[in-house]
Amino acid sequence: MSAYNTVIGLEVHSELNTKTKCFCACKNEFGDKPNTNCCPVCTAMPGALPVLNRDAVERAILMGLAVGCKINNYSVFERKNYFYPDLSKAYQISQLEYPLCVGGGLEIEVDGKKKFIRLDRIHLEEDAGKLIHDNAGTLVDYNRGGVPLIEIVSKPDMNSAEEAVAYLQKLRSTLLYVGVSDCKMQEGSIRFDVNISVNKEGEPLGTRTELKNLNSFKAVLRAIKYESNRQIEELEAGRPIIQETRRWDDEKGKTYSMRSKEDSQDYRYFPDPDLIPLEVSEEYIERIRAKLPKLSHQRVQEYLSMGLSEQDATLITQERSYADFFEAVLKLFNEPKFVCNWITAEVFKKLNAIEDEERTISVKPENLAVMLKMYKQGEINQAGARKIFDIIWEKDVDPVKLVDELGLKQMNDAGALKEVLVKIVNDNPKAVKELKDGNEKTMAFFVGQAMRATQGKANPKMVADIVKELIK
Amino acid sequence: MNYLDCSMTEVVELLNSGKVTSQELVKLCFERIAETTDLNALNSTYFDMAMERAKQIDMARKNGEKLGCLAGVPIVIKDNINFLGTKTTCASKFLENFVSPYNATVAQKLFDEGAIIIAKANMDEFAMGSSSENSAFGPVKNPIDTYRVPGGSSGGSAATVKAKQCFASLGTDTGGSIREPSSFCGVVGIKPTYGRVSRYGVVAFASSLDQVGPLTRTVRDNAVLLNVISGRDEMDMTSSTTPVPDFTAKLEQGVKGIKIGVAKQFYTDKLSAEVRESLEKALAWYKSQGAELVEVDLPSLDTALAVYYIISSAEAASNLARFDGVKYGTRANNYQDIVDLYFKSRTQGFGKEVKRRIMLGNYVLSSGYYDAFYRKAKRVQKVIRKEFEDALSKCDVLISPTTATPAFKLGEKSNDHVAMYLTDIFTVPINIAGVPALSMPCGKNAEGLPIGMQIIGKHFDEQTIYQVANAFEQAHKEGV
């Protein structure tokens, strides 16, 4: 079997977190009682007209600017016509010929190799409602109908499932940094469509298939791997690839044909006569640019100047929520390296234990700041700090009170420690000899013994100093 | 004195001076409606609601409260305009039982000025037609000759004003739907500049061409009513922020020095002799009053009808897709699945003409045909618009016939769609250009059928149209 290239392009739909919907004044809110955030416009009552939400435009432009798009001064909303019960007007307001943002891209890194993924466009459109199937039949909830979405379309610049996922992670992270979307995969506020084809080295691009509505990184990873293998097997067996939309079955781990190009729908796009063309001036764009929050690369630079290593700075900025958390702790306890070390070690350990792809830091920054301060100042030792951290991760309790309640106050009383250590030194002549012979590791034995004798409260540094003094 | 013979402006004065109450007027209108039901001008009437409102207004007037400029005046609106608590059927079986859940901006404005909406006027289904024969609830008849059509699609709105069932009405005009019935019924009707009046709550036919406008018995009434419904609406992005002047301000200024453009393309061999004669007489009268007649050219005028049928059908196909049987309106029984539900509901709910336009519209938007039809039509629209702007830069208004012939007989063109479409050749270009145009009676033929004159103005210059129209009307008070 000769070598095949896999070529992947991605379309990402991301709901914008505006207060109101894209074309009416209804609340943009997930999880409300069905059909409570509705009006004549989003339920397509006869005669109702859409009015563009400027805030949605602003957020779409913000994202465009964050990924280096050119913002078009002139863009047009078009109607994408198709019948489906969740689409109240029987057309979706979207953009086709003149999108709001074009170009731009993102840098990804896979196995230490950096790669720039180009974007084709970002355009603004509206979401559809939701169908709810139950025993009585199918019900429609129009709460989501008309919620603003941006569709971010990449160029076919990715060549592996890993690159695709790295791109999606970077894109999601950027959306969160810009703050225009909640990106909650389980709530469907970010969704992925994959275009994929394979071709032999040196040959023209193959026929592509489209995998629709994947809603987790893991699904994207598995679906792409499956689909590229399937296409290669088809070609090897002498069967042509059919241009079609395929559905990913996450349980079975397979893709299935949904509809081929022949019976694909003709959306009969045309400019929406109810919405005048969207014109944005350079001045307006610049005003929006001024509102652009600090992005990850800017924060990395800041953290480097605080003395963090490049690796740490990169780790801590991989998600905006991590960087925000880091900064929130620093506000109360300004020890960047010390705080960073705890986050990259202890906080990330907790996060990695969460199976969900969306991981949130559950400890309050003020609680962590108080605890770390006590740790740094020697009021508690590492063991105590970890014990407290386990508790404040689970619930919001005052670490100072915990230290008292659990009796974790570190023993810093040199006299008392000496008393304990004299006995330990006398009882362990063999260890004393080893230490005297220069075996530094034996010190751990003494620290351990001291901890046992003090229920873990001994200040380990003081223990070491006193032991050294005693055996002189 | 029969109050029903009064103009809207006169009846407002009578109300204000306490000579008549609103309740009396509502009762008179409903008596008249009862006497003239054979016209089939109305789809639904609201006596109790109207009387209740009239009572409130009479009371408020008695108490010396400040009232709107139409306080107590019975008015009819076309059955495609939403008004809370009334049926809005668009003369379609599909919406036979649809009750408006909200107010159209124009209805709200009428209400706010104290107008009493007493009924909804019959029309061609979804405003598609030129004779008001395409109504699911039967054709409207012309009050002047009940064997003839009143024109369409706002046939009910024109007939109800002519038959004195009310003092004024609102219609909608996408390609002539206010002006053609105004011409056929001998009333005054204006299609305002596109963007002058909010379309919010008016069931869309072709969104880029639709405008709401008043149909009245006099030019002054028309100007007053247009003032009420005009203006920027935050609910309609296509409504214009252009300031709304007092449309009555120049009514009495006469036409001395006014330049009237005459384009030969309007005076073709398609024009009937009687219409041509009436128009020539009217133009001669204007000249005698000191107006200057200017020859202008609209070389692409005859392409407008094709452009119109492409653009309006494309938009209609999309606008009417929401009538799918899922949310409201007709839902067929015994459907197999969702596609079957759509198919059966729409098959049962829509009439023939509507289906014809939906098919046409979807065809011209289909991939492979879009460039040849829709895109090209939009390009030609720009050319037509430019020609009108050029022509209107050489004069103050253009004058043309509204229609080539007076009202035709019921059934006469029902089976000849092209003949029916050709009825609109002089009105359609106006919507394509987006300019305002008014139709008013300028004569009668031998059988006593009214002949309509179309006065076309510059974008947002309805004021001059009214000035030119009022001069003619005032000089021909004894009838034309």
Short mmCIF file of C-alpha atoms in Angstrom, two decimals, chain B residues 212-436:
data_model
loop_
_atom_site.label_atom_id
_atom_site.label_comp_id
_atom_site.label_asym_id
_atom_site.label_seq_id
_atom_site.Cartn_x
_atom_site.Cartn_y
_atom_site.Cartn_z
CA VAL B 212 -48.15 49.95 2.81
CA GLY B 213 -50.17 52.94 1.68
CA PRO B 214 -53.52 54.64 2.21
CA LEU B 215 -56.56 54.47 -0.08
CA THR B 216 -58.89 57.41 0.36
CA ARG B 217 -61.64 59.42 -1.28
CA THR B 218 -59.56 62.60 -1.49
CA VAL B 219 -55.95 63.62 -1.97
CA ARG B 220 -55.91 65.49 1.33
CA ASP B 221 -57.21 62.45 3.23
CA ASN B 222 -54.45 60.47 1.63
CA ALA B 223 -51.75 62.91 2.70
CA VAL B 224 -53.08 63.00 6.26
CA LEU B 225 -53.17 59.24 6.53
CA LEU B 226 -49.71 58.80 5.03
CA ASN B 227 -48.37 61.19 7.64
CA VAL B 228 -49.79 58.96 10.35
CA ILE B 229 -48.22 55.73 9.11
CA SER B 230 -44.83 57.02 7.88
CA GLY B 231 -41.49 57.09 9.59
CA ARG B 232 -38.53 55.10 10.77
CA ASP B 233 -39.40 51.98 12.74
CA GLU B 234 -36.73 50.24 14.81
CA MET B 235 -38.51 46.98 14.07
CA ASP B 236 -37.95 47.31 10.31
CA MET B 237 -34.36 47.78 9.17
CA THR B 238 -35.54 48.73 5.70
CA SER B 239 -37.57 51.65 7.01
CA SER B 240 -35.87 54.93 6.28
CA THR B 241 -34.55 57.54 8.67
CA THR B 242 -35.38 60.24 6.13
CA PRO B 243 -37.46 62.87 7.98
CA VAL B 244 -41.20 62.82 7.32
CA PRO B 245 -42.47 66.24 6.21
CA ASP B 246 -46.07 67.42 6.56
CA PHE B 247 -47.53 65.93 3.40
CA THR B 248 -50.39 68.44 3.44
CA ALA B 249 -48.05 71.45 3.55
CA LYS B 250 -47.91 72.08 -0.19
CA LEU B 251 -51.40 70.91 -1.12
CA GLU B 252 -52.69 74.36 -2.03
CA GLN B 253 -49.62 75.61 -3.86
CA GLY B 254 -50.88 74.83 -7.35
CA VAL B 255 -48.76 73.61 -10.24
CA LYS B 256 -47.41 76.80 -11.72
CA GLY B 257 -43.82 76.14 -12.72
CA ILE B 258 -44.04 72.47 -11.85
CA LYS B 259 -42.23 70.32 -14.37
CA ILE B 260 -44.19 67.25 -15.38
CA GLY B 261 -42.21 64.53 -17.10
CA VAL B 262 -43.87 62.55 -19.85
CA ALA B 263 -42.14 59.37 -20.99
CA LYS B 264 -43.27 58.01 -24.31
CA GLN B 265 -42.76 54.46 -23.02
CA PHE B 266 -45.90 54.92 -20.91
CA TYR B 267 -47.99 55.93 -23.90
CA THR B 268 -47.71 52.80 -25.99
CA ASP B 269 -50.13 51.16 -28.36
CA LYS B 270 -51.20 48.96 -25.47
CA LEU B 271 -53.05 51.96 -24.09
CA SER B 272 -56.77 52.03 -24.77
CA ALA B 273 -58.03 55.09 -26.66
CA GLU B 274 -60.20 56.25 -23.78
CA VAL B 275 -57.34 56.12 -21.31
CA ARG B 276 -55.04 57.94 -23.72
CA GLU B 277 -57.64 60.63 -24.25
CA SER B 278 -58.18 61.14 -20.51
CA LEU B 279 -54.48 61.41 -19.86
CA GLU B 280 -53.96 63.86 -22.71
CA LYS B 281 -56.75 66.00 -21.35
CA ALA B 282 -55.25 65.93 -17.86
CA LEU B 283 -51.81 66.87 -19.18
CA ALA B 284 -53.33 69.69 -21.19
CA TRP B 285 -55.06 70.93 -18.07
CA TYR B 286 -51.77 70.93 -16.17
CA LYS B 287 -50.16 72.88 -18.98
CA SER B 288 -53.00 75.38 -18.87
CA GLN B 289 -52.27 75.89 -15.19
CA GLY B 290 -48.70 76.85 -15.83
CA ALA B 291 -47.03 73.48 -15.45
CA GLU B 292 -44.30 72.65 -17.89
CA LEU B 293 -44.42 69.35 -19.75
CA VAL B 294 -41.02 67.79 -20.22
CA GLU B 295 -40.26 64.84 -22.42
CA VAL B 296 -38.24 62.19 -20.61
CA ASP B 297 -36.97 58.78 -21.55
CA LEU B 298 -37.33 55.47 -19.74
CA PRO B 299 -35.82 53.14 -22.33
CA SER B 300 -35.83 50.01 -20.14
CA LEU B 301 -39.40 50.39 -18.90
CA ASP B 302 -40.66 47.34 -20.74
CA THR B 303 -38.16 45.08 -18.97
CA ALA B 304 -39.62 45.92 -15.59
CA LEU B 305 -42.36 43.32 -15.71
CA ALA B 306 -39.88 40.48 -16.23
CA VAL B 307 -37.62 41.86 -13.51
CA TYR B 308 -40.62 42.12 -11.24
CA TYR B 309 -41.78 38.56 -11.72
CA ILE B 310 -38.30 37.22 -11.03
CA ILE B 311 -37.54 39.28 -7.94
CA SER B 312 -41.00 39.23 -6.40
CA SER B 313 -41.45 35.50 -6.95
CA ALA B 314 -38.01 34.69 -5.55
CA GLU B 315 -38.70 36.65 -2.40
CA ALA B 316 -42.24 35.29 -2.15
CA ALA B 317 -41.08 31.70 -2.42
CA SER B 318 -38.81 32.25 0.56
CA ASN B 319 -41.24 34.45 2.51
CA LEU B 320 -44.04 31.93 2.18
CA ALA B 321 -41.88 28.98 3.22
CA ARG B 322 -42.73 29.68 6.86
CA PHE B 323 -46.27 28.55 6.13
CA ASP B 324 -45.30 24.95 6.66
CA GLY B 325 -48.09 23.63 8.87
CA VAL B 326 -45.80 23.25 11.88
CA LYS B 327 -46.46 26.38 13.95
CA TYR B 328 -49.80 27.85 12.88
CA GLY B 329 -52.24 27.84 10.00
CA THR B 330 -53.41 24.84 8.06
CA ARG B 331 -52.01 21.48 9.00
CA ALA B 332 -53.22 18.61 6.88
CA ASN B 333 -54.60 15.51 8.55
CA ASN B 334 -53.20 12.05 7.89
CA TYR B 335 -49.62 12.81 7.08
CA GLN B 336 -46.99 10.08 6.99
CA ASP B 337 -43.96 12.05 8.06
CA ILE B 338 -42.67 15.60 8.21
CA VAL B 339 -42.16 15.93 4.45
CA ASP B 340 -45.67 14.64 3.87
CA LEU B 341 -46.96 17.15 6.44
CA TYR B 342 -45.32 20.01 4.53
CA PHE B 343 -46.47 18.70 1.20
CA LYS B 344 -50.11 18.13 2.13
CA SER B 345 -50.50 21.26 4.25
CA ARG B 346 -49.11 23.53 1.57
CA THR B 347 -51.00 21.75 -1.19
CA GLN B 348 -54.27 22.22 0.69
CA GLY B 349 -53.54 25.67 2.10
CA PHE B 350 -52.36 27.62 -0.94
CA GLY B 351 -54.32 28.65 -4.01
CA LYS B 352 -53.17 28.22 -7.59
CA GLU B 353 -51.64 31.64 -8.16
CA VAL B 354 -49.62 31.41 -4.95
CA LYS B 355 -48.31 27.99 -5.94
CA ARG B 356 -47.41 29.31 -9.38
CA ARG B 357 -45.32 32.11 -7.86
CA ILE B 358 -43.65 29.80 -5.33
CA MET B 359 -42.60 27.47 -8.13
CA LEU B 360 -41.39 30.35 -10.25
CA GLY B 361 -39.48 31.84 -7.34
CA ASN B 362 -37.76 28.63 -6.38
CA TYR B 363 -36.86 28.04 -10.00
CA VAL B 364 -35.12 31.38 -10.46
CA LEU B 365 -33.13 30.87 -7.24
CA SER B 366 -32.06 27.30 -8.02
CA SER B 367 -28.41 26.59 -8.47
CA GLY B 368 -27.59 26.86 -12.14
CA TYR B 369 -30.37 29.38 -12.76
CA TYR B 370 -29.58 32.00 -10.14
CA ASP B 371 -27.15 33.97 -12.29
CA ALA B 372 -29.31 33.85 -15.39
CA PHE B 373 -32.44 35.01 -13.59
CA TYR B 374 -32.18 36.46 -10.11
CA ARG B 375 -28.76 38.08 -10.41
CA LYS B 376 -29.54 39.43 -13.84
CA ALA B 377 -32.89 40.79 -12.68
CA LYS B 378 -31.19 42.60 -9.81
CA ARG B 379 -28.75 44.12 -12.32
CA VAL B 380 -31.55 45.28 -14.60
CA GLN B 381 -33.34 46.68 -11.53
CA LYS B 382 -30.37 48.99 -11.01
CA VAL B 383 -30.62 50.17 -14.62
CA ILE B 384 -34.34 50.90 -14.27
CA ARG B 385 -33.81 52.69 -11.00
CA LYS B 386 -31.11 54.83 -12.59
CA GLU B 387 -33.36 55.68 -15.53
CA PHE B 388 -36.10 56.83 -13.20
CA GLU B 389 -33.64 58.92 -11.22
CA ASP B 390 -32.34 60.49 -14.41
CA ALA B 391 -35.85 61.17 -15.69
CA LEU B 392 -36.90 62.64 -12.34
CA SER B 393 -33.83 64.86 -12.28
CA LYS B 394 -35.31 66.66 -15.27
CA CYS B 395 -38.73 67.21 -13.74
CA ASP B 396 -40.68 67.26 -10.47
CA VAL B 397 -43.04 64.39 -11.19
CA LEU B 398 -43.83 61.98 -13.99
CA ILE B 399 -47.39 61.44 -15.10
CA SER B 400 -48.58 58.24 -16.70
CA PRO B 401 -51.74 56.20 -16.92
CA THR B 402 -52.13 53.84 -13.95
CA THR B 403 -53.51 51.06 -16.14
CA ALA B 404 -53.93 50.60 -19.86
CA THR B 405 -57.67 50.02 -19.58
CA PRO B 406 -60.41 50.65 -17.02
CA ALA B 407 -61.69 47.78 -14.83
CA PHE B 408 -62.20 44.55 -16.74
CA LYS B 409 -64.93 42.00 -16.20
CA LEU B 410 -64.82 39.34 -13.52
CA GLY B 411 -63.40 36.18 -15.02
CA GLU B 412 -62.19 37.98 -18.13
CA LYS B 413 -58.50 37.35 -17.52
CA SER B 414 -58.66 34.53 -15.00
CA ASN B 415 -57.35 31.98 -17.44
CA ASP B 416 -54.88 34.19 -19.24
CA HIS B 417 -52.08 34.77 -16.77
CA VAL B 418 -49.96 36.83 -19.12
CA ALA B 419 -52.87 39.18 -19.87
CA MET B 420 -53.43 39.46 -16.14
CA TYR B 421 -49.74 40.17 -15.48
CA LEU B 422 -49.75 42.82 -18.22
CA THR B 423 -52.37 44.75 -16.26
CA ASP B 424 -49.50 45.95 -14.11
CA ILE B 425 -47.09 47.16 -16.80
CA PHE B 426 -47.31 50.82 -15.73
CA THR B 427 -47.32 50.25 -12.00
CA VAL B 428 -44.66 47.56 -11.62
CA PRO B 429 -41.71 49.73 -12.74
CA ILE B 430 -42.40 52.10 -9.85
CA ASN B 431 -41.79 49.39 -7.26
CA ILE B 432 -38.71 48.24 -9.14
CA ALA B 433 -37.38 51.81 -8.96
CA GLY B 434 -38.52 52.26 -5.35
CA VAL B 435 -40.02 55.68 -6.05
CA PRO B 436 -43.43 56.85 -4.77
#
